[in-house]
């Protein structure tokens, strides 16, 4: 191990409530990027708005803090301009699946090589505990004046159907297992998604640590989520669907789906524009001695007319 | 002096675009400068659309009415434009449309039908295409009926071609007949056809055959026309491009690396043109200098405008020259992103093609209604740069300057244009897109920021050294922050950052040359000063000459930089103005509002146009004359 | 191909009244013969001729209105003298003539 996780700890007061699941996720991120030996200046953590978004300031990296819901498009722009960087999105359930739901789906379609970590506590913490898209119907947390009458979205199934090529679920307090999931997700070339269940001790008095502990289990060795060929997909789909759909008395954790057959968006760009990766937009030279490198009369011949 | 004005109209998808392009090319080959706009409905096919074209020796700054010739490819065109042809002009049409009644034309707008019927009835004419043709004839317009079916048969027989390919020549028959009647020699028309359909030999052969048959027919029936003299621009390498094209060209010349967009008129054609040229092979010499031989621009159609602006911001943070393009509705969605780019000091260029609002309004029609929207976009005291281009040439250079300013001042730059400029075609000379005038300035971009780098370092001019994401440990955020980019709510740090951002805008006014802020055209001692911004420039310059002929000495103050507003410069110029009249295509008098706010000058009168059509030279003249007669606000309403 | 054209005036038995004919949506003097797969003029004729009728429950195309119609509407438009066909012909290259429009 080349680096200590402490190297990634940014000097800042971590403002989360005592007992918050976010601490577990943050710790898992530190350890994962340390074990992956990613230089901090090459690590980009893009945070949304909400408690989870503050992760941007707690991980030492070359980071950006986006608008509410817009972490994914911002991360997409960063990654496509500099595909050599490691880009991780840290966002909450309201951020990624509520206000940013459209972008969450679009990332799957593009399969950009970004790791999305969903801090899933089913409530809006910073605005006093309103129901988030992952709160099941008829749950009445203390913060709600009446029971939640919206159904909950299934984040892993949504990610699967949107086209994410790596879909996993972790638990915030299981730091070691979560660290391994993050490492695998980051190594995967494509859009990866980890739904991290986490209690919000301040606002979600129903889905508590105890509530989760009674339900969660890790998928076993016998469960094979890896798709290596299209035939694989057909064969394994029923078992994968079963795991993706399971959320109730039992909640599976671990890698639920991992498609290794698809090109990332950057690879697709390289296919239509060979050379893109070698001279990506973020770092390529655009001028020589302060002068442009293309002449409109040479490049835009379709508009030139010789009279 | 030649001043040729033409309208080519027909159903959208019925060959209007290629007919218009062939007309443009014929006249450019003939040595003229052209200006041609496309007017069309928000529709894929079937609704009325038309090409409105002007050719002159010098550069036409404006389109005008009435025109010298109308090519009507269907009955609706006859009935829509019959009052827009000058006495002595011509209309080319298919006699088969004569019997078509106004009422039977489904795509035609009901209010227009009512106006046309009323007009024809008042003249005692039938409410049919024939009635409209008679109305034209009675005003001295020459009717040129083309028996299309017989002509198409002839094309089919002579070119020994199946009717399928002949069907693509209906527009060419009409166009060639019209151009020939206007004195354009067939050789130019045929060359224009070859250029238009370059690479499609069969189509060229067919259309050339059609052109010959049409010319032969009108020569037989109407005799040899007087030949139009050649214009002065022959033997040159020129360009014919739309405003959309020129902005895309400017972006590529500027070194754009990332373009995100969501399809919306009138911006999509810019993105499409850029996409067509997103992958450029560099010559060996240049490849050696820059270290790569194929230039690739990442152009991505995003899921919405929220994604577009935020992806553009991300790419800019990572060091790419980054841009997005949109129009009013999309820009509304981008507002929060603009505010983020101000707070986080992100150099992005947003090209804003104004169209007729509010709301979805008239998506394919023009207007200048987003001036205040662009300046005041973004919540919470979000100063930014807004530049408006006056014509095609400015659009090209401004697209490049916008990137320079974005990077120098680390600010969003809004490049303000409109639908008219977007789709209008203009002829340009090589000297007009002069690369020796173009500088690429990336401001305080640093390649090796080193240890202890502070993204938001407080400096005298408010501008901090800027490192790319991926080159240093740093934090960028839309939260208020300290110099290292960490979120803060400290009152002192907050104030420092607010004033830092303000200093950058002061610097803009200090650094930018006057020609990029506000330009006075004409005699400083003129009797009246017209003030405007954007695509009205050419129209007003043309109108000034016409006003002079009427004994009115006018000058023109073009405001280019709308934010930060060059108030000292504008106040200084206006302090010696005898009478101030604003000209703008919006209801509120948004420029007039800015003038009052920034300079205290209340315009004596306002000329406005809000019907979604471009303003014409004669309308500015009419507006100014009425204003000089004491009208406070003059509304002009031309166009179909 | 029988291309008889007789006398003056419009022939009643010709492509323009044939069930197999798909008139050009903008220039209906031309149209596609769906049997032979070629464009013909409205007053051409061939042995595949079959008179137009609007009995079948399907969509129709009204050239006069440039609109798609149901069978009921088709009969009504035809009774008002509109030119109604089973379908229209769109030039395959029409995209090149269309603008960005929303």
Tab-separated table of C-alpha atoms in Angstrom, chain B residues 73-428:
chain	number	residue	atom	x	y	z
B	73	UNK	CA	-44.116	27.462	-55.253
B	74	UNK	CA	-47.675	27.143	-53.987
B	75	UNK	CA	-50.935	29.033	-53.619
B	76	UNK	CA	-50.258	29.968	-50.002
B	77	UNK	CA	-47.118	31.825	-51.054
B	78	UNK	CA	-49.045	33.871	-53.622
B	79	UNK	CA	-51.656	34.738	-51.017
B	80	UNK	CA	-49.135	35.484	-48.274
B	81	UNK	CA	-46.799	37.739	-50.232
B	82	UNK	CA	-48.880	39.348	-52.993
B	83	UNK	CA	-48.621	42.761	-51.330
B	84	UNK	CA	-44.841	42.580	-51.059
B	85	UNK	CA	-43.788	42.904	-54.718
B	86	UNK	CA	-42.986	46.326	-56.154
B	87	UNK	CA	-44.689	47.669	-59.264
B	88	UNK	CA	-42.600	46.534	-62.206
B	89	UNK	CA	-41.499	43.444	-60.313
B	90	UNK	CA	-42.309	39.866	-61.233
B	91	UNK	CA	-44.072	36.920	-59.703
B	92	UNK	CA	-43.269	33.412	-60.913
B	93	UNK	CA	-45.992	30.892	-60.166
B	94	UNK	CA	-47.719	27.740	-61.359
B	95	UNK	CA	-51.029	28.609	-63.062
B	96	UNK	CA	-52.475	25.402	-61.620
B	97	UNK	CA	-52.715	27.110	-58.211
B	98	UNK	CA	-54.975	29.907	-59.470
B	99	UNK	CA	-58.252	28.328	-58.449
B	100	UNK	CA	-57.119	27.627	-54.889
B	101	UNK	CA	-59.369	29.423	-52.427
B	102	UNK	CA	-57.947	31.134	-49.349
B	103	UNK	CA	-60.319	29.123	-47.176
B	104	UNK	CA	-59.145	25.784	-48.508
B	105	UNK	CA	-55.511	26.286	-47.454
B	106	UNK	CA	-55.319	24.436	-44.162
B	107	UNK	CA	-51.804	25.404	-43.015
B	108	UNK	CA	-52.430	29.129	-43.524
B	109	UNK	CA	-52.930	31.096	-40.311
B	110	UNK	CA	-56.615	31.957	-39.826
B	111	UNK	CA	-55.945	35.653	-38.988
B	112	UNK	CA	-53.922	35.997	-42.201
B	113	UNK	CA	-56.714	34.370	-44.179
B	114	UNK	CA	-59.134	36.917	-42.777
B	115	UNK	CA	-56.851	39.839	-43.648
B	116	UNK	CA	-56.280	38.545	-47.155
B	117	UNK	CA	-59.954	37.907	-47.803
B	118	UNK	CA	-60.838	41.349	-46.541
B	119	UNK	CA	-58.247	42.943	-48.775
B	120	UNK	CA	-59.217	41.003	-51.891
B	121	UNK	CA	-62.914	41.593	-51.275
B	122	UNK	CA	-62.327	45.302	-50.854
B	123	UNK	CA	-60.699	45.317	-54.267
B	124	UNK	CA	-63.591	43.375	-55.736
B	125	UNK	CA	-61.388	40.395	-56.432
B	126	UNK	CA	-62.063	36.706	-55.821
B	127	UNK	CA	-60.603	35.302	-52.622
B	128	UNK	CA	-58.389	32.885	-54.479
B	129	UNK	CA	-54.783	32.780	-55.622
B	130	UNK	CA	-56.035	34.188	-58.893
B	131	UNK	CA	-57.497	37.170	-57.039
B	132	UNK	CA	-54.115	37.834	-55.454
B	133	UNK	CA	-52.397	37.515	-58.826
B	134	UNK	CA	-54.860	39.992	-60.320
B	135	UNK	CA	-54.191	42.379	-57.449
B	136	UNK	CA	-50.495	42.188	-58.255
B	137	UNK	CA	-51.090	42.642	-61.960
B	138	UNK	CA	-53.202	45.721	-61.355
B	139	UNK	CA	-50.267	47.224	-59.476
B	140	UNK	CA	-47.894	46.654	-62.337
B	141	UNK	CA	-46.376	43.344	-61.297
B	142	UNK	CA	-45.565	41.074	-64.194
B	143	UNK	CA	-47.124	37.620	-63.898
B	144	UNK	CA	-44.907	34.781	-65.056
B	145	UNK	CA	-46.888	31.548	-65.055
B	146	UNK	CA	-44.916	28.365	-65.531
B	147	UNK	CA	-46.746	25.256	-66.787
B	148	UNK	CA	-44.940	23.027	-64.318
B	149	UNK	CA	-46.378	19.700	-65.374
B	150	UNK	CA	-45.484	20.147	-69.039
B	151	UNK	CA	-42.044	21.380	-68.075
B	152	UNK	CA	-41.416	18.437	-65.763
B	153	UNK	CA	-42.427	16.038	-68.523
B	154	UNK	CA	-39.962	17.732	-70.777
B	155	UNK	CA	-37.212	17.440	-68.181
B	156	UNK	CA	-38.021	13.761	-67.822
B	157	UNK	CA	-37.937	13.183	-71.574
B	158	UNK	CA	-34.872	15.265	-72.330
B	159	UNK	CA	-32.775	14.056	-69.430
B	160	UNK	CA	-34.069	10.496	-70.026
B	161	UNK	CA	-34.617	10.292	-66.312
B	162	UNK	CA	-37.238	8.620	-64.166
B	163	UNK	CA	-39.824	10.998	-62.815
B	164	UNK	CA	-38.556	10.278	-59.294
B	165	UNK	CA	-35.462	12.356	-59.867
B	166	UNK	CA	-37.343	14.886	-61.952
B	167	UNK	CA	-39.607	15.520	-58.973
B	168	UNK	CA	-36.677	17.219	-57.258
B	169	UNK	CA	-36.561	19.943	-59.891
B	170	UNK	CA	-39.876	21.712	-59.295
B	171	UNK	CA	-38.140	24.411	-57.270
B	172	UNK	CA	-35.292	24.657	-59.772
B	173	UNK	CA	-37.694	25.270	-62.644
B	174	UNK	CA	-39.266	28.199	-60.855
B	175	UNK	CA	-36.028	29.565	-59.500
B	176	UNK	CA	-34.206	29.413	-62.823
B	177	UNK	CA	-37.081	31.123	-64.600
B	178	UNK	CA	-37.067	33.882	-61.995
B	179	UNK	CA	-33.308	34.415	-61.938
B	180	UNK	CA	-33.176	34.470	-65.726
B	181	UNK	CA	-35.972	37.050	-65.857
B	182	UNK	CA	-33.926	39.144	-63.406
B	183	UNK	CA	-30.979	39.067	-65.789
B	184	UNK	CA	-28.844	36.323	-64.270
B	185	UNK	CA	-27.201	34.364	-67.081
B	186	UNK	CA	-27.932	30.616	-67.119
B	187	UNK	CA	-24.235	29.800	-66.703
B	188	UNK	CA	-24.270	31.194	-63.161
B	189	UNK	CA	-27.431	29.341	-62.280
B	190	UNK	CA	-25.976	26.089	-63.556
B	191	UNK	CA	-22.730	26.602	-61.660
B	192	UNK	CA	-24.677	27.345	-58.502
B	193	UNK	CA	-26.644	24.121	-59.015
B	194	UNK	CA	-23.388	22.175	-59.337
B	195	UNK	CA	-22.105	23.711	-56.109
B	196	UNK	CA	-25.359	23.114	-54.282
B	197	UNK	CA	-25.494	19.420	-55.143
B	198	UNK	CA	-21.739	18.790	-55.247
B	199	UNK	CA	-21.035	15.061	-55.372
B	200	UNK	CA	-24.510	14.108	-56.595
B	201	UNK	CA	-23.987	13.951	-60.344
B	202	UNK	CA	-27.456	12.700	-61.219
B	203	UNK	CA	-29.161	15.418	-59.234
B	204	UNK	CA	-26.951	18.042	-60.843
B	205	UNK	CA	-27.690	16.753	-64.347
B	206	UNK	CA	-31.394	16.763	-63.694
B	207	UNK	CA	-31.477	20.219	-62.218
B	208	UNK	CA	-29.305	21.693	-64.921
B	209	UNK	CA	-31.683	20.197	-67.493
B	210	UNK	CA	-34.591	21.754	-65.597
B	211	UNK	CA	-32.847	25.125	-65.455
B	212	UNK	CA	-32.325	25.051	-69.235
B	213	UNK	CA	-35.929	24.121	-69.934
B	214	UNK	CA	-37.190	26.884	-67.661
B	215	UNK	CA	-34.902	29.458	-69.227
B	216	UNK	CA	-35.905	28.360	-72.710
B	217	UNK	CA	-39.564	28.654	-71.833
B	218	UNK	CA	-39.427	32.160	-70.371
B	219	UNK	CA	-37.161	33.340	-73.166
B	220	UNK	CA	-39.704	32.155	-75.701
B	221	UNK	CA	-42.663	33.676	-73.943
B	222	UNK	CA	-41.197	36.871	-72.482
B	223	UNK	CA	-38.138	37.496	-74.656
B	224	UNK	CA	-34.509	38.056	-73.710
B	225	UNK	CA	-34.217	40.008	-70.482
B	226	UNK	CA	-31.683	42.733	-69.938
B	227	UNK	CA	-28.555	41.119	-68.525
B	228	UNK	CA	-27.738	41.976	-64.915
B	229	UNK	CA	-24.253	43.511	-64.847
B	230	UNK	CA	-21.633	41.525	-62.945
B	231	UNK	CA	-20.943	42.609	-59.390
B	232	UNK	CA	-17.505	43.702	-58.188
B	233	UNK	CA	-16.656	40.559	-56.200
B	234	UNK	CA	-15.618	38.130	-58.902
B	235	UNK	CA	-12.426	36.126	-58.905
B	236	UNK	CA	-12.318	35.829	-55.137
B	237	UNK	CA	-12.313	33.104	-52.528
B	238	UNK	CA	-15.365	33.942	-50.456
B	239	UNK	CA	-17.555	32.380	-47.842
B	240	UNK	CA	-21.325	32.188	-47.599
B	241	UNK	CA	-22.394	31.332	-44.095
B	242	UNK	CA	-25.155	31.830	-41.553
B	243	UNK	CA	-24.752	33.388	-38.127
B	244	UNK	CA	-25.080	29.889	-36.641
B	245	UNK	CA	-22.240	28.709	-38.865
B	246	UNK	CA	-19.995	31.647	-38.033
B	247	UNK	CA	-20.369	31.230	-34.291
B	248	UNK	CA	-19.508	27.539	-34.619
B	249	UNK	CA	-16.497	28.488	-36.751
B	250	UNK	CA	-15.428	31.087	-34.214
B	251	UNK	CA	-15.642	28.529	-31.432
B	252	UNK	CA	-13.485	26.037	-33.284
B	253	UNK	CA	-10.934	28.712	-34.189
B	254	UNK	CA	-10.948	29.774	-30.532
B	255	UNK	CA	-10.029	26.232	-29.530
B	256	UNK	CA	-13.279	25.041	-28.031
B	257	UNK	CA	-12.831	21.600	-26.504
B	258	UNK	CA	-16.276	20.952	-25.144
B	259	UNK	CA	-19.747	21.887	-26.351
B	260	UNK	CA	-22.837	20.709	-24.535
B	261	UNK	CA	-26.315	21.473	-25.782
B	262	UNK	CA	-29.913	20.480	-25.686
B	263	UNK	CA	-31.780	20.834	-28.988
B	264	UNK	CA	-33.595	24.148	-29.217
B	265	UNK	CA	-34.208	26.589	-32.045
B	266	UNK	CA	-32.337	28.661	-33.116
B	267	UNK	CA	-29.243	27.231	-31.453
B	268	UNK	CA	-29.322	23.630	-32.698
B	269	UNK	CA	-27.979	24.485	-36.132
B	270	UNK	CA	-24.895	26.013	-34.507
B	271	UNK	CA	-24.292	22.789	-32.593
B	272	UNK	CA	-24.939	20.695	-35.697
B	273	UNK	CA	-22.496	22.722	-37.755
B	274	UNK	CA	-19.886	22.492	-35.033
B	275	UNK	CA	-20.437	18.735	-34.809
B	276	UNK	CA	-19.855	18.450	-38.521
B	277	UNK	CA	-16.387	19.933	-37.945
B	278	UNK	CA	-15.599	18.579	-34.502
B	279	UNK	CA	-12.777	16.414	-35.772
B	280	UNK	CA	-10.086	18.284	-37.667
B	281	UNK	CA	-6.948	16.844	-39.160
B	282	UNK	CA	-4.057	19.244	-38.570
B	283	UNK	CA	-1.311	19.622	-41.136
B	284	UNK	CA	2.069	18.122	-40.254
B	285	UNK	CA	3.700	21.426	-39.362
B	286	UNK	CA	0.933	22.363	-36.956
B	287	UNK	CA	0.723	18.846	-35.537
B	288	UNK	CA	4.386	19.029	-34.634
B	289	UNK	CA	3.925	22.367	-32.904
B	290	UNK	CA	0.931	21.340	-30.792
B	291	UNK	CA	1.890	17.723	-30.210
B	292	UNK	CA	-1.167	16.052	-31.701
B	293	UNK	CA	-2.423	15.679	-35.245
B	294	UNK	CA	-6.169	15.359	-34.874
B	295	UNK	CA	-8.139	17.971	-33.067
B	296	UNK	CA	-11.252	16.597	-31.407
B	297	UNK	CA	-14.056	18.593	-29.865
B	298	UNK	CA	-16.311	16.760	-27.445
B	299	UNK	CA	-19.793	17.849	-28.501
B	300	UNK	CA	-22.474	16.234	-26.395
B	301	UNK	CA	-26.210	16.461	-26.605
B	302	UNK	CA	-27.217	16.479	-22.949
B	303	UNK	CA	-30.505	15.462	-21.384
B	304	UNK	CA	-31.594	19.052	-20.723
B	305	UNK	CA	-30.202	22.566	-20.365
B	306	UNK	CA	-29.520	22.036	-16.672
B	307	UNK	CA	-27.112	19.295	-17.660
B	308	UNK	CA	-25.751	21.347	-20.546
B	309	UNK	CA	-24.618	24.261	-18.426
B	310	UNK	CA	-23.325	22.115	-15.581
B	311	UNK	CA	-21.391	19.808	-17.895
B	312	UNK	CA	-19.927	22.879	-19.598
B	313	UNK	CA	-18.901	24.163	-16.183
B	314	UNK	CA	-17.271	20.820	-15.383
B	315	UNK	CA	-15.299	20.780	-18.637
B	316	UNK	CA	-14.198	24.379	-18.059
B	317	UNK	CA	-12.980	23.470	-14.565
B	318	UNK	CA	-10.911	20.720	-16.146
B	319	UNK	CA	-9.256	23.216	-18.475
B	320	UNK	CA	-11.202	22.930	-21.708
B	321	UNK	CA	-12.471	25.953	-23.548
B	322	UNK	CA	-16.054	25.139	-22.847
B	323	UNK	CA	-19.351	26.323	-24.166
B	324	UNK	CA	-23.040	25.661	-24.409
B	325	UNK	CA	-25.586	27.075	-26.808
B	326	UNK	CA	-29.275	27.754	-26.295
B	327	UNK	CA	-32.139	30.207	-26.618
B	328	UNK	CA	-34.462	31.887	-24.118
B	329	UNK	CA	-36.317	28.886	-22.657
B	330	UNK	CA	-33.109	26.904	-22.295
B	331	UNK	CA	-31.353	29.886	-20.803
B	332	UNK	CA	-34.088	30.119	-18.179
B	333	UNK	CA	-33.128	26.618	-17.089
B	334	UNK	CA	-29.451	27.566	-17.101
B	335	UNK	CA	-29.884	30.462	-14.706
B	336	UNK	CA	-28.782	28.630	-11.595
B	337	UNK	CA	-25.724	27.389	-13.453
B	338	UNK	CA	-24.833	30.935	-14.467
B	339	UNK	CA	-24.937	31.906	-10.824
B	340	UNK	CA	-22.670	28.984	-9.957
B	341	UNK	CA	-20.209	29.974	-12.682
B	342	UNK	CA	-20.089	33.488	-11.231
B	343	UNK	CA	-19.580	32.293	-7.663
B	344	UNK	CA	-17.083	29.566	-8.551
B	345	UNK	CA	-15.418	31.819	-11.176
B	346	UNK	CA	-15.745	29.390	-14.051
B	347	UNK	CA	-14.829	30.497	-17.580
B	348	UNK	CA	-17.712	29.343	-19.746
B	349	UNK	CA	-19.242	30.782	-22.884
B	350	UNK	CA	-23.001	30.610	-23.233
B	351	UNK	CA	-24.276	31.443	-26.683
B	352	UNK	CA	-27.779	32.797	-26.325
B	353	UNK	CA	-29.770	32.960	-29.561
B	354	UNK	CA	-32.793	35.079	-28.746
B	355	UNK	CA	-36.144	34.125	-30.211
B	356	UNK	CA	-39.677	35.416	-29.816
B	357	UNK	CA	-40.984	34.845	-26.268
B	358	UNK	CA	-42.311	34.872	-23.623
B	359	UNK	CA	-42.480	31.149	-22.912
B	360	UNK	CA	-42.268	28.990	-26.021
B	361	UNK	CA	-43.655	32.008	-27.874
B	362	UNK	CA	-42.782	31.696	-31.546
B	363	UNK	CA	-39.770	29.371	-31.581
B	364	UNK	CA	-38.693	30.098	-35.148
B	365	UNK	CA	-39.177	33.865	-35.090
B	366	UNK	CA	-36.817	36.570	-34.044
B	367	UNK	CA	-36.678	39.116	-31.241
B	368	UNK	CA	-34.376	40.826	-28.763
B	369	UNK	CA	-36.314	40.017	-25.658
B	370	UNK	CA	-33.603	38.393	-23.596
B	371	UNK	CA	-31.370	41.401	-23.043
B	372	UNK	CA	-32.407	41.959	-19.445
B	373	UNK	CA	-32.807	38.218	-18.952
B	374	UNK	CA	-29.163	37.687	-19.865
B	375	UNK	CA	-27.825	40.573	-17.814
B	376	UNK	CA	-29.844	39.756	-14.733
B	377	UNK	CA	-29.627	35.982	-15.046
B	378	UNK	CA	-28.458	34.082	-12.020
B	379	UNK	CA	-29.666	34.744	-8.504
B	380	UNK	CA	-27.795	36.689	-5.877
B	381	UNK	CA	-25.770	39.583	-7.321
B	382	UNK	CA	-24.190	37.643	-10.143
B	383	UNK	CA	-22.218	40.021	-12.362
B	384	UNK	CA	-21.155	38.595	-15.693
B	385	UNK	CA	-20.059	39.596	-19.161
B	386	UNK	CA	-22.680	40.010	-21.890
B	387	UNK	CA	-21.624	40.849	-25.442
B	388	UNK	CA	-24.030	41.331	-28.369
B	389	UNK	CA	-22.933	40.866	-31.973
B	390	UNK	CA	-24.228	43.229	-34.612
B	391	UNK	CA	-23.643	41.151	-37.711
B	392	UNK	CA	-22.098	37.988	-39.141
B	393	UNK	CA	-18.518	39.208	-38.930
B	394	UNK	CA	-18.900	40.348	-35.342
B	395	UNK	CA	-20.543	37.015	-34.516
B	396	UNK	CA	-17.387	35.199	-35.638
B	397	UNK	CA	-14.925	37.399	-33.756
B	398	UNK	CA	-17.133	37.697	-30.669
B	399	UNK	CA	-17.323	33.914	-30.399
B	400	UNK	CA	-13.537	33.953	-30.106
B	401	UNK	CA	-13.331	37.001	-27.851
B	402	UNK	CA	-15.944	35.474	-25.562
B	403	UNK	CA	-13.573	32.597	-24.775
B	404	UNK	CA	-10.673	34.973	-24.186
B	405	UNK	CA	-12.723	37.110	-21.827
B	406	UNK	CA	-14.152	34.087	-20.053
B	407	UNK	CA	-10.637	32.886	-19.307
B	408	UNK	CA	-9.052	36.274	-18.637
B	409	UNK	CA	-11.788	37.321	-16.216
B	410	UNK	CA	-12.748	33.805	-15.074
B	411	UNK	CA	-16.375	34.581	-15.620
B	412	UNK	CA	-19.298	33.334	-17.621
B	413	UNK	CA	-19.605	35.225	-20.886
B	414	UNK	CA	-23.000	35.415	-22.519
B	415	UNK	CA	-22.790	35.839	-26.259
B	416	UNK	CA	-26.088	37.406	-27.265
B	417	UNK	CA	-27.452	36.881	-30.781
B	418	UNK	CA	-30.842	36.249	-32.298
B	419	UNK	CA	-32.805	33.994	-34.609
B	420	UNK	CA	-32.555	36.397	-37.518
B	421	UNK	CA	-28.756	36.353	-37.412
B	422	UNK	CA	-28.779	32.617	-36.686
B	423	UNK	CA	-30.392	31.647	-39.954
B	424	UNK	CA	-29.511	34.597	-42.173
B	425	UNK	CA	-26.840	33.895	-44.792
B	426	UNK	CA	-24.206	36.459	-45.685
B	427	UNK	CA	-21.327	36.570	-48.127
B	428	UNK	CA	-17.938	37.287	-46.611
